[in-house]
XYZ file of C-alpha atoms in Angstrom:
438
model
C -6.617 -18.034 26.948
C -5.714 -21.045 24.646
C -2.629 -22.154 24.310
C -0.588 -22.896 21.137
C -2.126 -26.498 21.124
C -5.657 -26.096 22.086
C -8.434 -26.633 19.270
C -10.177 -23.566 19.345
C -12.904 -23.960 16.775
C -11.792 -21.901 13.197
C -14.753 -20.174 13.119
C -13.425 -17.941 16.526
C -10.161 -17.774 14.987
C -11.750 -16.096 11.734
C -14.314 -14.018 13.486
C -10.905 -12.060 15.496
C -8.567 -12.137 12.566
C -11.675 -10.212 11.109
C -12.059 -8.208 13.628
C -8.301 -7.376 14.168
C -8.383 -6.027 10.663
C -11.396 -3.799 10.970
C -9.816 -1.716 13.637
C -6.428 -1.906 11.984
C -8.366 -0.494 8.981
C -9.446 2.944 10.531
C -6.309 4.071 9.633
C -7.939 4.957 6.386
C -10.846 7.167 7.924
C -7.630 10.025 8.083
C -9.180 12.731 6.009
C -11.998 12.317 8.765
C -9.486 14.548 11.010
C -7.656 16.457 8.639
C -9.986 19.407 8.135
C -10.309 19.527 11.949
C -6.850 19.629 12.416
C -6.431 22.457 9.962
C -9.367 24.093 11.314
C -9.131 23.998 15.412
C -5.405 23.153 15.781
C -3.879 25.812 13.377
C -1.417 22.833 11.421
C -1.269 23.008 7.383
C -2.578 20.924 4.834
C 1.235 19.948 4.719
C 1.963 19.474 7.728
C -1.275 16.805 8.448
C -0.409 14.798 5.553
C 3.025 14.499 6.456
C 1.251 12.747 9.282
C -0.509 10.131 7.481
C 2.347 9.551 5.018
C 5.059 8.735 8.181
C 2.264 5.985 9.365
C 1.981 4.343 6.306
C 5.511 4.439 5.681
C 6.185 3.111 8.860
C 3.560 0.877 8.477
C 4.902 -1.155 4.956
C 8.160 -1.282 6.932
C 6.838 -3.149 10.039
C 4.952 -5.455 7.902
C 7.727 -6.181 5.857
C 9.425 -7.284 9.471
C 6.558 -8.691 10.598
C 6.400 -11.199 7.958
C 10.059 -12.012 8.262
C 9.619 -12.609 11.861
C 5.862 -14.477 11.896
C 6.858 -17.859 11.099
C 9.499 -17.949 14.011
C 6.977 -16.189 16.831
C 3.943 -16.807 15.975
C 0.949 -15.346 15.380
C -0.327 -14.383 19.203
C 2.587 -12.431 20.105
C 3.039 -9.902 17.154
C -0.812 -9.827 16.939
C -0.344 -8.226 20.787
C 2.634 -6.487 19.934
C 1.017 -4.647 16.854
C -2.390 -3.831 19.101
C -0.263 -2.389 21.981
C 1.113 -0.313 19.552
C -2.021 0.965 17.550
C -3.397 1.987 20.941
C -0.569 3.855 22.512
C -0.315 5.469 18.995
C -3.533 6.956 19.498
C -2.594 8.120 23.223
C 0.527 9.800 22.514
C -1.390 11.385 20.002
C -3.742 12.840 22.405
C -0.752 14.024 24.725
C 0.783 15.568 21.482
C -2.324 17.534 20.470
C -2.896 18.729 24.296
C 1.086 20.124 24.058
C 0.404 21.516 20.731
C 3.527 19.361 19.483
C 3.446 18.221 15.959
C 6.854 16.325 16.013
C 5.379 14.265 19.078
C 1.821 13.855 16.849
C 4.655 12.095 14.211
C 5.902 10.406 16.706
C 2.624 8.678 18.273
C 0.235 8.314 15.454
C 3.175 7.980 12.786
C 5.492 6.212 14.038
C 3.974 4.105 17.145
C 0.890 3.904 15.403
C 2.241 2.892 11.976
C 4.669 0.163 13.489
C 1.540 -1.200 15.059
C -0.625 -1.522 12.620
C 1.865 -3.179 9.972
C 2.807 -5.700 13.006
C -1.030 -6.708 13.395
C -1.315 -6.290 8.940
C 0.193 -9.593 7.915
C -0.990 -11.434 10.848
C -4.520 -12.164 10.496
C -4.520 -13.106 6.985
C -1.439 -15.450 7.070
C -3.157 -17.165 10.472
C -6.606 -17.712 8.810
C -5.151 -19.019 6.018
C -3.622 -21.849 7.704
C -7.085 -22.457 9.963
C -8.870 -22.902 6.453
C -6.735 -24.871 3.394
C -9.900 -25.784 2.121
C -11.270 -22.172 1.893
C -8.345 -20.217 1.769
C -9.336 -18.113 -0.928
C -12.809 -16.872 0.120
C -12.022 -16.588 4.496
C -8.599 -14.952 3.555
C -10.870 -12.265 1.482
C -13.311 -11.758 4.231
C -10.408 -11.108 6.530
C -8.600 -8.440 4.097
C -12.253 -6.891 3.536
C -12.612 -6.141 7.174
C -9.179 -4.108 6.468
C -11.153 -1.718 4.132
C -14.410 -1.475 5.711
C -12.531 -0.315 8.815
C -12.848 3.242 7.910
C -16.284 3.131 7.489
C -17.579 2.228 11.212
C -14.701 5.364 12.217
C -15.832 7.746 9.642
C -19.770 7.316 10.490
C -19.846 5.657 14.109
C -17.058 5.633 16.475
C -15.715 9.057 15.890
C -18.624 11.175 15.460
C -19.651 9.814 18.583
C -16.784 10.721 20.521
C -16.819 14.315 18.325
C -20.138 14.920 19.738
C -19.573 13.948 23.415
C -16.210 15.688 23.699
C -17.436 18.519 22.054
C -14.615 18.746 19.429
C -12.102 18.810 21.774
C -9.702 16.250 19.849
C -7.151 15.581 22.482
C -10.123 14.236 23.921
C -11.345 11.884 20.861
C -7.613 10.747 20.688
C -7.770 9.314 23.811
C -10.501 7.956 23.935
C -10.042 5.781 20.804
C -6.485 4.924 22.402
C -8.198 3.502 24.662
C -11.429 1.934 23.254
C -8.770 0.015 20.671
C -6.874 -1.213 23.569
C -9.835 -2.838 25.401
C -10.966 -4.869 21.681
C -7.470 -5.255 20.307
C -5.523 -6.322 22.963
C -8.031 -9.637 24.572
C -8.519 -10.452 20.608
C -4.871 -10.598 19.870
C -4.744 -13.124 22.961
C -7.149 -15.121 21.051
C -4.688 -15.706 18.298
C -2.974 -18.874 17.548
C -1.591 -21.271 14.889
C -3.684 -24.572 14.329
C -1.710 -27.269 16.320
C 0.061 -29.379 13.703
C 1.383 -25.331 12.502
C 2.576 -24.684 15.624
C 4.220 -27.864 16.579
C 6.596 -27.153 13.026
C 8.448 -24.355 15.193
C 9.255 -26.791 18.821
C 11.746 -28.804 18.186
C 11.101 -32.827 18.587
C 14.529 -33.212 20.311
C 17.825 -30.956 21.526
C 19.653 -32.941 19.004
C 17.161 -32.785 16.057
C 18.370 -30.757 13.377
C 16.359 -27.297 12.166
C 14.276 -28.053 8.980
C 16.000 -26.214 6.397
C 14.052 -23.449 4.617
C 14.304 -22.286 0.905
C 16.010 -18.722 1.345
C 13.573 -15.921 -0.113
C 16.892 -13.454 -0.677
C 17.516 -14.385 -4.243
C 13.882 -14.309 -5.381
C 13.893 -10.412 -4.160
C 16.837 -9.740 -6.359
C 14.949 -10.993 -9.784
C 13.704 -8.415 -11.819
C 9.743 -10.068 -11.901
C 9.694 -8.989 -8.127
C 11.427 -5.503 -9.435
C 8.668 -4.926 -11.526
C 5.650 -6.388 -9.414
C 6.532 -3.669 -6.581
C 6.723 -0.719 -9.379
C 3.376 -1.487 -10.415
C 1.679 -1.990 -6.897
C 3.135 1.108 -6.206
C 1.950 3.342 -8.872
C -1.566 2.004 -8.070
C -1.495 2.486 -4.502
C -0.016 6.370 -4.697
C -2.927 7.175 -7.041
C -5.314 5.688 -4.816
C -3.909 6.523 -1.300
C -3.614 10.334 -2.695
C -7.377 10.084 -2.816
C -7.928 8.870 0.442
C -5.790 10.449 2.430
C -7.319 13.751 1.344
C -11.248 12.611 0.151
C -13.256 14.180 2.454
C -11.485 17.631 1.519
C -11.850 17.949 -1.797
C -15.473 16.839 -1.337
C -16.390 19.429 0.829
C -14.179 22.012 -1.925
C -16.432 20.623 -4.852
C -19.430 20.484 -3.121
C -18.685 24.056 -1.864
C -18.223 25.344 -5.414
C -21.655 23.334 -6.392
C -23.347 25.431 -3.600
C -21.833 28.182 -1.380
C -24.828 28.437 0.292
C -24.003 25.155 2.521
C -22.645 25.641 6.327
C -19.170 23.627 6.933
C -20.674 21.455 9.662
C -22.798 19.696 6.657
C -19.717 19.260 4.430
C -18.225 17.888 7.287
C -20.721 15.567 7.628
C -21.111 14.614 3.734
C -17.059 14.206 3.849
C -17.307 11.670 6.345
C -20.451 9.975 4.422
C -17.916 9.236 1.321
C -15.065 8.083 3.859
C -17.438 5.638 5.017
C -19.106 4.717 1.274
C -15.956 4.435 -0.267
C -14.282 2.126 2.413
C -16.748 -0.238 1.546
C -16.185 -0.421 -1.625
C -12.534 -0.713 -0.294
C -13.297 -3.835 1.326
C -15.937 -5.117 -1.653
C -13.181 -4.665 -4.526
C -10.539 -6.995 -2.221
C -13.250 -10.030 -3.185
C -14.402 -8.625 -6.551
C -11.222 -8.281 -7.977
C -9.716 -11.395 -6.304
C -12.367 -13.344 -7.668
C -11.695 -11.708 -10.903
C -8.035 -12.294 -11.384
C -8.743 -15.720 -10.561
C -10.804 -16.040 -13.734
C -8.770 -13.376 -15.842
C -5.201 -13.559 -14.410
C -3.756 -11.465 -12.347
C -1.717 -9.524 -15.026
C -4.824 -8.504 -16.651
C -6.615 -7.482 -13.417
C -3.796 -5.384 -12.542
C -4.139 -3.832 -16.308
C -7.561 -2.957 -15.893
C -6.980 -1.234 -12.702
C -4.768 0.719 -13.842
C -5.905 1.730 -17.184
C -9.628 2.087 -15.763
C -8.515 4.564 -12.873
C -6.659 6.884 -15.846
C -9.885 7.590 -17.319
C -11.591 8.089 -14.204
C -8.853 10.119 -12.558
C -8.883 12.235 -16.454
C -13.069 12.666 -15.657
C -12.155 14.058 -11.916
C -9.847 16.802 -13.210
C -12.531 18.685 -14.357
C -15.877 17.356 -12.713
C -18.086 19.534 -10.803
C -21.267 17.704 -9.664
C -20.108 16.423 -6.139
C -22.212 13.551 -6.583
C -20.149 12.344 -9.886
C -17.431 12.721 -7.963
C -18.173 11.033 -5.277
C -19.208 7.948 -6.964
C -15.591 8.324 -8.873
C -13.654 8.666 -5.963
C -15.895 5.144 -4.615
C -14.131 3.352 -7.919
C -10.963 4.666 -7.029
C -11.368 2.991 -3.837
C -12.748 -0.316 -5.626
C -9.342 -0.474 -7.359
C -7.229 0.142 -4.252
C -8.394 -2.754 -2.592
C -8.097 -4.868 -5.927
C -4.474 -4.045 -5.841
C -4.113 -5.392 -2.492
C -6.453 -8.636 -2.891
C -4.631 -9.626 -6.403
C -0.668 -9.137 -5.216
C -0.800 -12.145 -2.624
C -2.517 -14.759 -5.398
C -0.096 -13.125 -7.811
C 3.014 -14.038 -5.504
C 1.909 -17.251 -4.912
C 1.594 -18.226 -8.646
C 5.401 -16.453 -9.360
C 7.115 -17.574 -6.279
C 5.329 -20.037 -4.526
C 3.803 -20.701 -1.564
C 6.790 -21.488 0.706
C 8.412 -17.352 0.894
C 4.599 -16.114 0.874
C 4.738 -14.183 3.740
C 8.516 -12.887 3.422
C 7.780 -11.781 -0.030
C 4.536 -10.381 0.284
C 6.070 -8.700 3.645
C 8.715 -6.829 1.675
C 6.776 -6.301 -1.241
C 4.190 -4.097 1.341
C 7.261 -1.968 1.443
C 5.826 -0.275 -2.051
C 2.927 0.561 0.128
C 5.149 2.552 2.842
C 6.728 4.517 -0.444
C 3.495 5.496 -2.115
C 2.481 6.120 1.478
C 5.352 9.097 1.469
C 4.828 10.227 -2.198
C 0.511 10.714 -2.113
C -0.376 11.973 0.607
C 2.500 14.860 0.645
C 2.109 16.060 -3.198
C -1.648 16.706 -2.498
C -1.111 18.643 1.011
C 1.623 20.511 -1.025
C -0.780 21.474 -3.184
C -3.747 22.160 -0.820
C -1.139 24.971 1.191
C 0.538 26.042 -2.412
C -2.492 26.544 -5.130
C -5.910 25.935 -3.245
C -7.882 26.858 -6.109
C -6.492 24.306 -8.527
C -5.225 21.887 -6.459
C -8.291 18.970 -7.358
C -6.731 18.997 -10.796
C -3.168 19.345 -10.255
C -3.775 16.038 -8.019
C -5.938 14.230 -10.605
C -3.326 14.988 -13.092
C -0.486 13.544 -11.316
C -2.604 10.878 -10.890
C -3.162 9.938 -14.538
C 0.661 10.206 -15.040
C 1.183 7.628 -11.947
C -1.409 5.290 -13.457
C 0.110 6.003 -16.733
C 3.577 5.185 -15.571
C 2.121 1.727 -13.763
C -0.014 0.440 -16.738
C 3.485 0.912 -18.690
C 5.072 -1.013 -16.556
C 2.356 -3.921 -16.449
C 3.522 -5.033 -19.893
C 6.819 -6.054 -18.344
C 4.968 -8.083 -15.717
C 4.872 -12.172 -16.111
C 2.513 -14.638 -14.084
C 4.857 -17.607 -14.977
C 6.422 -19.728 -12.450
C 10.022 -17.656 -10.822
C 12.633 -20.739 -10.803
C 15.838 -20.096 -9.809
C 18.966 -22.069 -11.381
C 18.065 -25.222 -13.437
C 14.808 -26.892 -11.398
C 15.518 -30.816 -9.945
C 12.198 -33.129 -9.081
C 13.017 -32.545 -5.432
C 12.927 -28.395 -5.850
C 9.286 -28.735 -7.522
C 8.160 -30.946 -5.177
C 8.446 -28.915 -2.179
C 7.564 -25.995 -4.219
C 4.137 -27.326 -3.961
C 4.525 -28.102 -0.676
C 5.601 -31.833 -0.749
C 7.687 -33.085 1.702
C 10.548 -35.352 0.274
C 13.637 -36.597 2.332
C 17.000 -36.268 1.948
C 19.144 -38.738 1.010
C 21.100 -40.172 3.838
């Protein structure tokens, strides 16, 4: 494999950052498995989303570590780390399911799992980015857009697939994609590596040359701009994470309503046709609304999510025609990947470029809370009022959206400086070197 200081051509580097990202993504094809859980291993609504929620927790924490720790490893080894991870997640999943032990299920796809994927997150899109400066904007997108489609070659390829030929037995499908992961993730991650003038900024010249000094990113996590930026990320990804996490469900419930006449194994399969619909549109809305804040601001963008998903969320309370729905649900996830293509352009503009990745790392950290908070309130209500619970959750919805689009008023895209600026501050701000005095 290439070393740290070998020109491999950008165009591999891109193509396996993208690909990282798609299998990363799957994670979002989770409602895929939940009603087979609930059906064929006997666990609760509850109990399954409590799954889900403890691997996106996990996973904002990791990445929030991750980006802390890229720019002093590198990119190859937590790519590796994060893929060994995501893979033995998925096998100690499959052990878990053949003991009948939900705790170990946490442990594996939660916890392993989630630590993986938030490892392999931040990666890809900080390493592309410095393979392309001149097209930063529209490779970084592609990469983040393989994160959304992921879900969609799960949902309607890989896993039926491995439904079919292990006959539903889904210790058997667990293992499987344990291992399938491992044998793409891990010789990808291998591929990996800073461009050569990026990596030669973390080997030293000399044993006596002195360590560049870096602008701490501490004090820029304590001002109340990056208070309010994580409120409102988070309010937008509980609403839409809520959805996700639970989709295919409540498809299959307002479908069923529509017509009782229709066997399970077809809701089944129209549950896992808007899992795979709606991760496209996932992916799509991480350019659309990119490219959109660019021309409107990111404040605004983040406004119109918000505001936008209240009156769609308000529509879903009390919709009936599955296919209205569905094409709601696929704007929900249009806005959920808006929210995650706007924040790193919005952090840049506030902060600058020079804490990206620790900022952006802990900010993901709003994604391991609304991770917690979506996922569980719907599976509480799926166990505690199954006949209302599609507008119990759209309601909470509208009041997180509500709470977020509140908030957005208190949100500024100015320039975060801390203590009176100097020529020599805004200058490497923007990333130009100046020496010291001496």
């Amino acid at each position: 494999m290439p070393g740290p200081a070998t020109r491999v051509p950008r165009s591999v580097i891109a193509v396996f950052c993208t690909l990282l990202q798609v299998c990363l993504g799957t994670v979002y094809a989770w409602s895929f498995f939940q009603t087979m859980l609930v059906r064929d291993v006997g666990w609760t609504f509850s109990q399954t989303a409590a799954a889900f929620s403890i691997t996106i927790f996990t996973l904002g924490v990791s990445a929030a570590l991750a980006g802390q720790a890229l720019p002093k490893v590198g990119p190859r080894f937590l790519a590796v780390m994060g893929s060994c991870l995501f893979s033995a997640g998925y096998l100690i999943a499959s052990l878990a399911l053949s003991l009948d032990s939900i705790w170990l299920f946490y442990l594996g796809y939660g916890v392993v799992g989630g630590a993986g994927i938030g490892m392999g997150y931040v990666t890809p899109v900080a390493t592309v980015a410095k393979w392309y400066p001149d097209r930063k904007g529209l490779v970084t997108g592609i990469v983040v857009m393989g994160f959304g489609v992921g879900a969609f070659l799960l949902s309607k390829g890989l896993a039926p697939l491995l439904v079919v030929q292990a006959q539903g037995d889904l210790q058997v499908v667990f293992l499987w994609l344990g291992i399938v992961f491992a044998c793409i993730l891990i010789p990808s991650s291998l591929v990996l590596s800073d461009p050569p003038e990026s990596a030669a900024e973390r080997r030293p010249t000399s044993p006596r040359a002195p360590a560049p000094k870096v602008e701490a990113a501490a004090p820029y996590l304590r001002t109340t701009q990056f208070g309010i930026m994580w409120i409102v990320f988070f309010f937008n990804i509980a609403a839409g994470i809520s959805v996700i996490s639970f989709q295919s469900e409540l498809l299959q419930e307002v479908w069923g309503l529509a017509d009782p006449s229709i066997d399970p194994a077809t809701l089944a399969e129209y549950g896992a046709t808007l899992i795979a619909v709606s991760s496209l549109c996932n992916g799509v809305g991480r350019i659309f609304w990119g490219l959109l804040s660019d021309r409107l601001g990111r404040v605004a963008v983040f406004r119109i999510l918000l505001s936008s998903q209240m009156v769609v969320f308000g529509i879903l309370m009390t919709n009936s025609n599955p296919w209205i729905f569905s094409v709601l649900v696929c704007y929900v996830l249009l806005c959920f990947g808006g929210g995650f293509a706007t924040m790193p352009s919005f952090i840049v503009d506030v902060f600058g470029s020079r804490n990206m990745s620790k900022i952006y790392g802990t900010v993901l950290t709003a994604w391991s809370a609304a991770g917690i908070i979506g996922p569980m309130y719907v599976g509480y209500l799926k166990d505690t009022y199954p006949d209302r619970a599609v507008m119990y959750c759209f309601l909470i919805g509208i009041l997180m959206l509500g709470a977020g689009y509140v908030f957005s008023f208190l949100l500024d895209d100015s320039r975060v400086r801390l203590g009176r600026p100097t020529l020599r501050a805004t200058l490497l701000q923007y990333g130009i070197a100046v020496p010291e005095k001496g």
